[in-house]
Amino acid sequence: PDTKTDLFAMFIQRNLMLTVVGGQLGFMTPLVWMFISTYSAVRQMLIKNHAISSLIQLEYSGFDGATVPICTFTLEKGAGTNSIGAFIRLSDFKGSENQSPRALEAIRNPQCGWFYRASTKDFEKIPGSPIVYWLSGAMVEAFTQGERLGEVAAPRQGLATGENARFVRSWHEVSANRIGFGMESRADAMSSGRRWFPYNKGGDFRRWYGNQEFVVDWLNDGEEIRSFGAETGKPRSRAQNTESYFEPSVSWSKISSGSPAFRYFPPGFIFDVAGTSIFCRSEAESMEILAFGNSVVVLEMLLALAPTLNFEVGQIASLPTVSDGSGSLALLAANLIDIAKADWDASELSWDFTGLYLLRESSGDMLIPEGLSVLHEMQDVATRKSQELETQNNEVVAASFGLSEEVNPEVAIERISLSGNPYFRFAKGLTPAKRAAARTESDINDFVSYGVGCMFGRYSLDLPGLVLADQGASVKDYLVKVPVPSFAPDVENVIPIVDGDWFEDDIVSRFRAFLRVAFGEEHFEENLRFVIESLGVTDLRDYFVKSFYKDHVQRYKKRPIYWMFSSPKGSFNALIYMHRYTPSTVSTVLNEYLREYRGKLASSLSHQERVAMSGDSPREKAAAQKEADRIRTVLLELDEYEHEILYPLATQQIAIDLDDGVKANYPKFGTALKKIPGLEASNE
C-alpha cells in the first residue's frame, strides 16, 4: 500500500525484503521520492527502519540527450539510529559533462561546498520528512521550535468555480456599480444585491500587498456557482471554507517561479484554490504571520519542504512559528503593507487608483522631466525603505529561531517587489542608461493611457478616482460629478485615429489639448517633444496609429476597456470606451467618422488628380499621381469596410452586457474591431 503508486518504489521495498540486515542496496531512481508528499510513506519506511549511506542528486540535464530528475543512492538495511550518510548535490552544475567530474571532486574534497553529511534520522524532524541533507543542524532544529503555523492560524483553500471563464472577470471589465467592494461577511454581500466581488486568485510574485485584479460572480451568495454542473449529477464547482469568505487574510500564490510571496488582503475578498489564504485570530497575529512568511528563514524552510516551488496548504501549515514577543514584526509588516499599497494604487489597474503621482507634482506650468524626477525620487525612497524594513524583518525572524548566523538577512534590490522599483520591474542586466530610459518610457505610457482615460471620462483631472465606470454612463453623468471640467471628455464616445490631420477632434489633437491642461502652456512644446522622444517615435501620430492599442491590450491583459474599430488594413481607426457603449455607437462611428473620412479623402483625390494632370513640374505631377493612387487604394479598403462590415453591423443595433466580459462581447463585432491575438484562447 505504501509503494504501489510507482514501480520504482515497489522495487526498492522488494529489494529491502530480499536483503539481510546490514546489507547494502544501490539504486538509481527518479528523485521525486525525496521531496514530494505522495512519497511520504516511502520516506518514513526508509528513515524509521534503514539508513541512507550515500546519495548523489544529479542536475536535471545530467544525462546527455535527456532531461530527467534522477538520483543515485545506497541504503543500509536496519542501520542504527546514529548512522551518518554522505550526500553530493550536483543540481547547480548544468550538463552531463559536469556530473562525473564534480562528483569525484566532492569525494576527494569534502570541503568543496556541494558535499554534505547528514543523519537519516534527522529528516524525521522536518514535516513530511523530505531528504533535505543540505540543511545545517541549526536549521533542522528550527523545525522543532514553537508551534506549527496550522495550530495558531488556519491556512485554507477556497473557491473552485469549475469554469473561471464563466464566473471570473478582470475587475475593469464589468460595471463598477455591480461590484461589491469592502464587504465584511457573506450576509453583507447577499444584502448588497451586487453580483461581483473581489477575488483573490494568486498571481505573480509580489509581497506585502497587491495582485487585486479579479472579481467573481457571487450573486445571491453564489447561487449560480454552487449549482453549476449539478444538472449532470455532480456540481463542477467546489465552494469550500465559505465561512472565511470576506474575512481579512494573509495569502500566497500556490505556484511560484521563485521565492514565496505572502500578501495581506483586507476584508472583502473571496479566495480561490490558487490564492490560498491564512486566517488569523487578530490583526496583530496576521501581521506577524505575514512578516514571518516573507522572511528568508521561511524561504529556506520552504525550499526544504517544497523544492518544486508548489506551496501547498499542508506545507504552509507545517511551518514552525516563533513570536518575537515585542510586536516589532507586526509593526514592520504594517509599514511594508503601507508602502506596497501606495505602490499598487499608483497604477490605473488598481480599483483604488486616484490619479497619476506625476500629475500631483504638476504646478500647472511644469516640465515633465522635473515631475518625473520628483516621482522617481519618491519611488526610490520607497524602494530603499522597503529594502531596509525587509532586512530588519529577516534579522528579527532569524534571531527568534536562533538562526542569525545561518541566514543572510540582506535583501537584493531586485527582489523588492514594487512596480516603482526599476530593478524589479525591468529585465536584469540593463545598463543604468537603458534602465532609466525604460523607466521613463513606462511612465510616459502611463501618462498617455491616463490621458486617453480622461478623453473618455473614465478619469478627470478635476476629480480623483473613477468617474465614468458604469455601463451606459454618459457625459451627462460626468457633468453631475464634474460640473466645470478643465478638460472635458468626448461627447460622442468616438475618437478617431487616422494617419493624417483629417479630424479636428482626433486622438492626437485631443492629447495635445490634454497635455496643455495637465502641464500648462508655457512648456507645452518642450513637454510634447519629451513625450514623443520617450515613446521612441518621431511623431505622436505614429505612436497612436501603430502602438497605442497594442500597449493598451497588453496593459489590460487582453481585456481592453477601450475598443478599436479598424478597417482591414488599418487605414481608418476609431476608439470607443466600452462602458459608454450604446447600440447606436456603431452608427456614430459609421456616419460621423468613417463616411466623413471617406468624403474628405474623395475631395483630396480630386485635388491630387487635378495636380497630376496640370501640375507645375513633372516631379509635382508624379508625386500627385502617387498620392492619388494611394488614396484610391484606401478608398477601396474603406468602401469594403463600410458596405461589408460596418453598415450591416450598424443596422443590427447590437447590445452588450458588461457582465459577460470582454471575451464574450468583443467577438460580437467580428472584423469591425481590431483583432486581439489570443483573446479566444485565453481562459483565465
XYZ file of C-alpha atoms in Angstrom:
684
model
C 0.000 0.000 0.000
C 2.820 2.448 0.742
C 4.682 1.959 -2.545
C 2.119 0.751 -5.064
C 1.789 4.148 -6.785
C 5.110 3.703 -8.586
C 7.097 0.734 -9.857
C 10.469 2.076 -8.699
C 9.143 2.490 -5.135
C 7.864 -1.107 -5.136
C 11.256 -2.216 -6.449
C 13.025 -0.537 -3.514
C 10.691 -2.176 -0.993
C 11.004 -5.626 -2.579
C 14.816 -5.359 -2.630
C 14.825 -4.467 1.060
C 12.774 -7.588 1.752
C 15.371 -9.685 -0.078
C 18.374 -8.206 1.731
C 19.870 -9.293 5.081
C 20.198 -6.824 7.957
C 23.333 -4.766 7.428
C 23.229 -5.410 3.713
C 23.820 -2.648 1.198
C 21.497 -1.776 -1.685
C 22.199 0.579 -4.592
C 19.637 2.330 -6.798
C 19.292 4.919 -9.486
C 15.731 6.294 -9.459
C 13.704 9.433 -10.082
C 14.384 11.850 -7.226
C 10.704 12.660 -6.589
C 10.623 10.268 -3.617
C 12.994 12.607 -1.769
C 10.561 15.522 -1.545
C 7.022 15.070 -2.855
C 4.198 14.391 -0.377
C 2.986 11.394 -2.431
C 6.115 9.523 -1.318
C 5.927 10.452 2.358
C 5.214 6.838 3.329
C 8.233 5.648 1.309
C 10.471 8.091 3.156
C 9.041 7.048 6.512
C 9.748 3.408 5.673
C 13.368 4.186 4.851
C 14.025 6.641 7.685
C 12.460 4.600 10.518
C 13.987 1.237 9.613
C 17.071 1.842 7.493
C 19.724 4.445 6.638
C 20.813 6.307 3.534
C 24.556 5.647 3.426
C 25.240 7.736 0.312
C 23.293 9.770 -2.232
C 24.136 11.828 -5.312
C 21.451 14.207 -6.596
C 22.016 14.848 -10.295
C 21.130 18.000 -12.197
C 18.047 17.676 -14.416
C 20.180 17.662 -17.580
C 22.639 15.209 -16.040
C 22.306 12.749 -18.921
C 23.304 13.572 -22.472
C 20.163 13.998 -24.601
C 17.672 13.716 -21.746
C 16.181 15.963 -19.074
C 15.206 13.802 -16.117
C 15.184 14.331 -12.331
C 17.419 11.490 -11.126
C 19.313 10.495 -8.003
C 21.584 7.559 -7.235
C 21.889 6.270 -3.677
C 22.795 3.392 -1.406
C 20.854 2.091 1.600
C 21.948 0.066 4.585
C 19.217 -2.232 5.833
C 18.410 -1.965 9.526
C 21.171 0.567 10.279
C 21.457 2.180 13.691
C 19.769 5.443 14.577
C 23.022 7.426 14.538
C 24.091 6.407 11.053
C 25.575 9.312 9.090
C 25.344 9.365 5.292
C 27.337 11.169 2.602
C 25.456 13.351 0.131
C 26.548 15.154 -3.040
C 24.387 17.835 -4.620
C 25.065 18.380 -8.332
C 21.917 20.400 -9.047
C 23.919 23.616 -9.516
C 26.083 22.106 -12.280
C 24.341 22.021 -15.644
C 25.106 19.446 -18.296
C 26.070 15.786 -18.357
C 29.734 16.660 -18.826
C 29.855 18.176 -15.306
C 28.251 15.380 -13.322
C 31.076 12.823 -13.007
C 33.936 15.325 -12.549
C 32.049 17.302 -9.896
C 31.039 14.128 -8.047
C 34.641 12.893 -7.968
C 35.840 16.343 -6.880
C 33.407 16.254 -3.948
C 34.646 12.826 -2.877
C 38.269 13.993 -2.990
C 37.475 17.330 -1.300
C 34.503 17.249 1.106
C 35.017 20.997 1.725
C 34.096 21.810 -1.893
C 30.673 23.215 -0.970
C 28.453 20.563 -2.543
C 29.390 17.635 -0.272
C 27.260 17.107 2.860
C 26.980 14.689 5.760
C 23.601 14.132 7.401
C 21.872 11.678 9.698
C 18.925 9.902 8.132
C 17.083 10.184 11.451
C 17.322 13.994 11.383
C 14.973 14.068 8.416
C 12.175 12.998 10.789
C 12.400 16.393 12.481
C 11.129 18.094 9.344
C 7.406 17.888 8.437
C 6.907 15.256 5.746
C 10.492 14.054 6.251
C 11.950 15.374 2.970
C 15.517 14.323 2.269
C 16.971 17.828 2.679
C 20.508 16.785 3.518
C 21.971 20.253 2.810
C 20.265 21.913 5.793
C 22.507 22.860 8.679
C 21.952 21.350 12.106
C 20.623 24.675 13.373
C 18.119 24.890 10.522
C 16.954 21.320 11.154
C 16.476 22.150 14.834
C 14.494 25.268 13.871
C 11.779 22.959 12.565
C 11.295 21.605 16.098
C 10.702 25.024 17.682
C 7.477 26.821 18.556
C 4.061 25.914 17.271
C 3.098 24.847 13.787
C 1.500 27.625 11.777
C -1.595 25.448 11.348
C -2.002 25.391 15.130
C -2.040 29.175 15.553
C -3.836 30.135 12.324
C -5.924 28.453 9.659
C -4.420 28.059 6.182
C -7.217 27.182 3.772
C -8.083 26.641 0.149
C -11.100 28.456 -1.180
C -13.459 28.507 -4.139
C -13.022 26.403 -7.264
C -15.568 27.855 -9.688
C -15.448 24.939 -12.111
C -15.183 27.375 -15.033
C -13.354 30.650 -14.497
C -14.257 31.910 -17.972
C -17.883 31.907 -16.866
C -17.633 33.176 -13.313
C -14.458 35.308 -13.084
C -13.719 38.694 -14.643
C -10.960 41.260 -14.506
C -12.488 43.949 -12.298
C -12.279 46.622 -15.003
C -14.396 44.553 -17.429
C -17.658 44.907 -15.530
C -19.718 47.869 -14.422
C -18.266 49.415 -11.259
C -21.714 49.740 -9.660
C -22.104 45.964 -9.905
C -19.013 45.288 -7.761
C -19.320 44.911 -4.007
C -16.103 46.277 -2.543
C -15.276 46.051 1.159
C -17.935 43.562 2.245
C -17.208 42.078 5.663
C -19.361 38.974 5.500
C -21.431 36.766 3.217
C -24.538 38.330 4.736
C -23.327 41.815 3.775
C -22.590 40.605 0.249
C -26.000 38.975 -0.020
C -27.895 42.054 1.148
C -25.891 44.386 -1.115
C -27.541 42.966 -4.240
C -24.182 43.213 -6.048
C -23.105 40.498 -8.426
C -19.308 40.767 -8.480
C -16.933 40.642 -5.529
C -13.139 40.909 -5.257
C -11.493 37.559 -5.884
C -8.039 36.536 -4.716
C -6.628 34.087 -7.234
C -2.924 34.239 -6.526
C -0.875 35.950 -9.197
C 2.696 36.952 -9.857
C 5.484 37.385 -7.335
C 4.512 40.360 -5.195
C 4.972 40.726 -1.455
C 3.005 42.523 1.245
C 0.088 43.913 -0.806
C -1.353 43.769 -4.312
C -2.463 41.304 -7.002
C -6.023 42.549 -6.569
C -7.221 42.206 -10.144
C -10.265 39.943 -10.348
C -13.883 39.708 -9.316
C -16.078 36.613 -9.045
C -19.811 36.152 -9.590
C -21.200 35.600 -6.071
C -24.717 36.939 -6.651
C -27.201 35.635 -4.082
C -24.451 34.015 -2.022
C -23.000 32.231 -5.031
C -26.241 30.620 -6.061
C -25.208 30.011 -9.681
C -21.694 28.827 -8.897
C -22.873 26.422 -6.219
C -25.332 24.761 -8.600
C -23.017 24.810 -11.627
C -22.980 21.356 -13.193
C -25.470 19.908 -10.688
C -27.860 19.084 -13.524
C -25.438 16.338 -14.577
C -25.477 14.841 -11.087
C -22.359 16.356 -9.546
C -21.523 20.074 -9.261
C -18.368 21.072 -11.148
C -17.637 23.844 -8.666
C -16.382 23.471 -5.121
C -17.197 26.239 -2.657
C -15.083 25.257 0.340
C -14.335 27.089 3.591
C -17.120 29.582 2.839
C -17.191 30.693 6.475
C -13.903 32.517 5.791
C -15.116 34.399 2.706
C -14.739 38.185 3.037
C -12.527 37.906 6.143
C -9.095 39.585 6.124
C -6.299 37.163 5.348
C -2.661 36.577 4.602
C -2.346 34.917 1.234
C 0.273 33.387 -1.006
C 0.410 32.147 -4.561
C 0.262 28.363 -4.600
C 2.634 28.066 -7.544
C 5.740 30.230 -7.580
C 8.535 30.824 -10.060
C 10.837 31.875 -7.252
C 10.631 32.509 -3.535
C 7.233 32.620 -1.805
C 5.369 35.913 -1.698
C 2.856 36.488 1.096
C 0.372 39.376 0.858
C -2.222 40.979 3.091
C -5.807 41.049 1.874
C -8.204 43.348 3.731
C -11.839 42.374 4.341
C -13.963 41.891 1.231
C -12.345 39.063 -0.738
C -13.385 35.598 -1.765
C -10.327 33.419 -2.298
C -9.746 30.532 -4.671
C -7.559 27.424 -4.691
C -4.560 29.255 -6.196
C -4.968 32.230 -3.857
C -4.692 30.083 -0.768
C -5.088 32.051 2.435
C -4.320 32.083 6.156
C -6.937 33.348 8.611
C -5.740 34.603 11.972
C -7.382 35.382 15.274
C -6.331 39.039 15.323
C -4.873 41.792 13.174
C -1.596 41.677 15.102
C -1.327 37.936 14.528
C -1.965 38.449 10.806
C 0.865 40.968 10.681
C 3.254 38.597 12.484
C 2.366 35.694 10.174
C 2.864 37.959 7.141
C 6.262 39.123 8.394
C 7.262 35.546 9.139
C 6.070 34.307 5.725
C 8.118 36.863 3.819
C 11.324 36.185 5.738
C 14.447 34.497 4.416
C 14.025 31.854 7.141
C 10.717 30.729 5.648
C 12.269 30.754 2.187
C 14.921 28.294 3.391
C 12.296 26.174 5.114
C 10.028 26.060 2.074
C 12.911 25.179 -0.219
C 13.230 22.134 2.025
C 9.508 21.371 2.231
C 8.619 22.256 -1.381
C 11.655 22.189 -3.661
C 9.288 22.100 -6.657
C 8.053 25.597 -5.605
C 4.461 24.400 -5.386
C 3.434 25.680 -1.974
C 0.531 23.563 -0.731
C -1.665 24.380 2.263
C -0.260 21.431 4.198
C 3.314 22.598 3.733
C 2.496 26.139 4.857
C 0.537 24.790 7.841
C 3.525 22.667 8.910
C 5.914 25.625 9.184
C 7.106 26.345 12.730
C 6.311 29.788 14.099
C 8.001 31.676 16.919
C 6.764 35.084 18.077
C 9.425 37.683 18.751
C 7.265 38.866 21.666
C 7.997 42.560 21.115
C 5.472 43.446 18.434
C 8.270 44.573 16.133
C 7.324 42.036 13.445
C 3.764 43.316 13.316
C 4.974 46.901 13.025
C 7.432 46.017 10.256
C 4.708 44.230 8.302
C 2.257 47.121 8.712
C 4.822 49.606 7.388
C 5.691 47.370 4.437
C 1.984 46.961 3.616
C 1.565 50.741 3.547
C 4.431 51.135 1.073
C 3.252 48.265 -1.139
C -0.347 49.518 -1.131
C 0.670 53.020 -2.213
C 2.730 51.443 -4.977
C -0.145 49.204 -6.126
C -2.695 52.015 -6.066
C -0.427 54.230 -8.186
C -1.474 52.172 -11.230
C -4.774 52.612 -13.064
C -5.131 48.829 -12.815
C -5.955 49.254 -9.118
C -9.574 49.909 -8.206
C -8.267 52.339 -5.558
C -6.330 54.344 -8.157
C -6.986 58.068 -7.671
C -4.693 59.598 -10.294
C -1.109 59.750 -11.518
C 1.521 60.794 -8.981
C 3.234 62.560 -11.878
C 0.296 64.963 -12.148
C 0.151 65.528 -8.413
C 3.544 67.167 -8.702
C 2.419 69.414 -11.563
C 2.079 73.082 -10.737
C 0.212 73.873 -13.953
C 3.307 75.110 -15.774
C 5.918 72.443 -15.368
C 8.424 70.449 -17.403
C 7.550 66.751 -17.392
C 11.169 65.693 -16.690
C 11.024 67.734 -13.477
C 7.844 65.932 -12.440
C 9.389 62.577 -13.293
C 12.459 63.438 -11.253
C 10.288 64.047 -8.176
C 8.278 60.869 -8.891
C 11.374 58.711 -9.322
C 12.957 60.045 -6.154
C 9.759 59.237 -4.249
C 9.732 55.696 -5.712
C 13.419 55.210 -4.959
C 12.901 56.291 -1.350
C 10.022 53.785 -1.036
C 12.193 51.039 -2.552
C 15.126 51.744 -0.241
C 12.817 51.926 2.778
C 11.237 48.588 1.843
C 14.681 47.037 1.434
C 15.694 48.334 4.862
C 12.484 47.080 6.520
C 12.653 43.664 4.838
C 16.253 43.277 6.024
C 15.174 44.165 9.576
C 12.343 41.670 9.284
C 14.786 38.932 8.293
C 17.026 39.787 11.236
C 14.162 39.621 13.761
C 12.798 36.305 12.440
C 16.267 34.745 12.245
C 17.029 35.804 15.820
C 13.742 34.328 17.025
C 14.799 30.933 15.658
C 18.446 31.211 16.695
C 19.475 31.353 13.052
C 21.255 34.713 12.932
C 24.497 33.002 11.920
C 22.782 30.719 9.414
C 20.997 33.064 7.025
C 21.896 36.252 5.207
C 19.272 38.882 6.110
C 20.173 41.233 3.264
C 17.534 41.575 0.529
C 18.660 42.194 -3.036
C 17.190 45.346 -4.566
C 15.841 43.242 -7.463
C 13.606 41.328 -5.003
C 11.802 44.400 -3.654
C 8.540 43.748 -5.481
C 7.340 47.300 -6.061
C 6.235 48.440 -9.504
C 8.067 51.688 -8.828
C 11.336 49.787 -8.343
C 13.056 49.763 -11.752
C 15.423 46.967 -10.672
C 12.405 44.721 -10.083
C 10.217 45.934 -12.934
C 12.689 45.710 -15.790
C 14.898 42.903 -17.043
C 18.161 42.233 -15.288
C 21.384 43.174 -16.986
C 20.288 46.564 -18.306
C 22.826 49.344 -18.183
C 21.852 52.284 -15.940
C 21.107 54.380 -19.044
C 18.860 51.721 -20.599
C 17.083 51.129 -17.296
C 16.433 54.869 -16.933
C 15.099 55.043 -20.499
C 12.819 52.048 -19.941
C 11.524 53.622 -16.742
C 10.785 56.936 -18.434
C 9.078 55.247 -21.374
C 6.905 53.243 -18.981
C 5.917 56.381 -17.058
C 5.043 58.244 -20.259
C 2.994 55.251 -21.412
C 1.101 55.524 -18.110
C 0.601 59.244 -18.729
C -0.729 58.687 -22.264
C -3.052 55.923 -21.056
C -4.396 58.185 -18.303
C -4.849 60.969 -20.856
C -6.974 58.699 -23.057
C -8.971 57.806 -19.943
C -9.639 61.495 -19.391
C -10.700 61.849 -23.053
C -13.429 59.256 -22.459
C -14.395 60.431 -18.984
C -13.168 57.367 -17.127
C -10.950 59.790 -15.228
C -10.861 63.523 -14.707
C -8.086 65.967 -13.955
C -10.516 67.603 -11.522
C -11.703 64.583 -9.513
C -9.744 61.653 -8.044
C -10.552 58.052 -8.937
C -13.025 56.613 -11.402
C -15.621 58.987 -12.815
C -17.471 57.092 -15.569
C -17.153 53.342 -14.994
C -20.752 52.080 -15.074
C -22.395 50.521 -18.091
C -24.117 53.082 -20.310
C -22.536 56.038 -18.499
C -22.726 59.322 -20.410
C -21.236 62.799 -20.421
C -24.363 63.930 -18.556
C -23.358 61.660 -15.671
C -19.833 63.070 -15.889
C -21.033 66.662 -15.600
C -23.018 65.812 -12.486
C -19.736 64.846 -10.827
C -17.523 67.438 -12.567
C -19.735 70.419 -13.458
C -16.925 72.600 -14.811
C -14.195 70.306 -16.147
C -10.793 71.709 -17.007
C -10.584 69.047 -19.710
C -13.946 67.798 -20.984
C -14.497 64.233 -22.212
C -15.507 63.394 -25.774
C -19.281 63.753 -26.142
C -19.843 61.021 -28.720
C -17.570 58.357 -27.196
C -15.712 58.035 -30.513
C -12.145 59.232 -31.003
C -10.683 58.730 -34.493
C -7.097 57.547 -35.020
C -6.002 58.048 -38.611
C -2.758 58.768 -40.424
C -3.164 62.493 -41.024
C -4.882 65.652 -39.756
C -8.320 64.752 -41.092
C -10.324 65.396 -37.906
C -10.208 68.337 -35.532
C -11.067 66.074 -32.604
C -8.840 63.074 -33.376
C -6.740 61.444 -30.687
C -3.626 63.486 -31.463
C -5.378 66.846 -31.174
C -7.193 65.653 -28.053
C -3.927 64.534 -26.457
C -2.231 67.831 -27.276
C -5.123 69.629 -25.556
C -4.834 67.283 -22.557
C -1.107 67.931 -22.300
C -1.703 71.689 -22.292
C -4.206 71.439 -19.439
C -2.158 68.940 -17.442
C 1.214 70.716 -17.631
C 0.411 74.195 -18.833
C 1.001 76.255 -21.945
C 4.391 77.715 -21.052
C 6.376 74.499 -21.613
C 3.957 72.789 -23.994
C 6.338 72.343 -26.920
C 9.171 71.068 -24.719
C 6.829 68.651 -22.961
C 5.420 67.415 -26.260
C 8.938 66.743 -27.589
C 9.801 64.903 -24.390
C 6.709 62.685 -24.678
C 7.496 61.855 -28.314
C 11.158 61.076 -27.595
C 10.301 58.983 -24.525
C 7.879 56.862 -26.563
C 10.680 56.139 -29.013
C 8.869 57.603 -32.027
C 9.447 60.591 -34.262
C 5.806 61.606 -34.410
C 2.987 61.396 -31.863
C 0.527 60.308 -34.545
C 2.823 57.436 -35.434
C 2.578 56.136 -31.848
C -1.210 56.324 -31.698
C -1.690 54.723 -35.125
C 0.826 51.899 -34.681
C 1.437 51.244 -30.996
C -1.148 52.653 -28.613
C -3.753 49.924 -28.952
C -1.185 47.136 -28.692
C 0.101 48.743 -25.486
C -3.443 49.104 -24.164
C -4.308 45.451 -24.822
C -1.100 44.394 -23.099
C -1.723 46.720 -20.136
C -5.187 45.263 -19.592
C -4.052 41.671 -20.236
C -6.190 41.075 -23.344
C -9.280 42.505 -21.641
C -9.165 46.083 -23.044
C -11.649 48.711 -21.893
C -11.117 50.857 -24.998
C -12.073 49.096 -28.229
C -10.722 49.988 -31.637
C -12.884 49.902 -34.741
C -10.375 49.282 -37.521
C -10.609 48.787 -41.282
C -8.889 45.678 -42.731
C -5.518 47.389 -43.339
C -5.836 49.936 -40.550
C -6.361 52.998 -42.739
C -9.301 54.003 -40.541
C -9.397 53.524 -36.762
C -11.748 54.839 -34.124
C -11.521 54.248 -30.401
C -14.540 53.842 -28.096
C -14.910 53.248 -24.346
C -16.867 50.048 -23.749
C -18.531 51.298 -20.550
C -20.096 54.144 -22.565
C -21.113 51.929 -25.481
C -24.752 52.050 -26.630
C -26.442 50.215 -29.523
C -26.123 53.398 -31.605
C -22.331 53.665 -31.161
C -21.554 51.728 -34.339
C -23.834 54.052 -36.321
C -21.942 57.024 -34.891
C -18.622 55.512 -35.979
C -20.093 54.890 -39.456
C -21.961 58.133 -40.104
C -19.956 60.735 -38.203
C -16.464 59.419 -38.774
C -15.971 56.736 -41.432
C -18.202 58.425 -44.043
C -16.804 61.849 -43.217
C -13.297 60.458 -43.616
C -14.219 58.906 -46.968
C -15.678 62.228 -48.124
C -12.517 64.104 -47.202
C -10.361 61.515 -48.928
C -12.528 61.726 -52.068
C -12.070 65.524 -52.147
C -8.324 65.074 -51.705
C -8.306 62.527 -54.507
C -9.969 65.017 -56.868
C -7.364 67.617 -55.951
C -4.449 65.207 -56.498
C -5.874 64.130 -59.866
C -6.033 67.780 -60.993
C -2.434 68.354 -59.932
C -1.355 65.139 -61.673
C -2.908 66.472 -64.876
C -1.821 70.112 -64.731
C 0.965 70.449 -62.161
C 3.782 72.958 -62.476
C 6.517 70.343 -62.872
C 6.940 66.662 -63.740
C 8.073 65.991 -60.184
C 4.950 67.599 -58.730
C 2.755 65.643 -61.150
C 4.455 62.351 -60.259
C 4.038 62.982 -56.538
C 0.368 63.857 -57.018
C -0.191 60.720 -59.099
C 1.432 58.577 -56.435
C -0.732 60.129 -53.711
C -3.845 59.720 -55.871
C -3.063 56.028 -56.317
C -2.598 55.638 -52.564
C -5.903 57.359 -51.799
C -7.744 55.168 -54.303
C -6.400 52.081 -52.545
C -7.516 53.446 -49.171
C -10.968 54.325 -50.518
C -11.410 50.804 -51.843
C -10.482 49.458 -48.400
C -12.899 51.839 -46.657
C -15.671 51.112 -49.136
C -15.357 47.400 -48.426
C -15.193 48.052 -44.673
C -18.341 50.186 -44.808
C -20.536 48.038 -47.022
C -19.457 44.562 -45.967
C -18.708 45.076 -42.285
C -19.688 48.326 -40.574
C -23.028 49.133 -42.227
C -24.535 45.650 -41.650
C -23.287 45.840 -38.058
C -24.837 49.289 -37.526
C -28.234 48.026 -38.669
C -28.125 45.265 -36.038
C -28.032 47.747 -33.127
C -26.011 45.263 -31.056
C -26.428 45.406 -27.296
C -23.712 44.256 -24.903
C -23.779 43.293 -21.236
C -20.553 44.103 -19.403
C -21.272 41.231 -17.010
C -20.485 38.880 -19.907
C -16.923 40.190 -20.081
C -14.688 41.265 -22.940
C -14.130 37.717 -24.161
C -17.849 37.327 -24.888
C -18.656 40.891 -26.007
C -15.677 41.775 -28.210
C -16.293 38.994 -30.793
C -19.890 40.200 -31.312
C -18.431 42.915 -33.546
C -16.451 40.481 -35.667
C -13.913 42.025 -38.019
C -15.185 45.546 -37.335
C -12.845 45.652 -34.321
C -9.079 45.229 -34.380
C -8.192 41.600 -33.759
C -6.785 40.737 -30.334
C -4.447 37.762 -30.795
C -5.182 35.061 -28.222
C -8.469 36.528 -26.977
C -10.411 33.408 -27.924
C -7.874 31.061 -26.365
C -7.400 32.973 -23.132
C -9.453 31.340 -20.407
C -8.035 32.889 -17.262
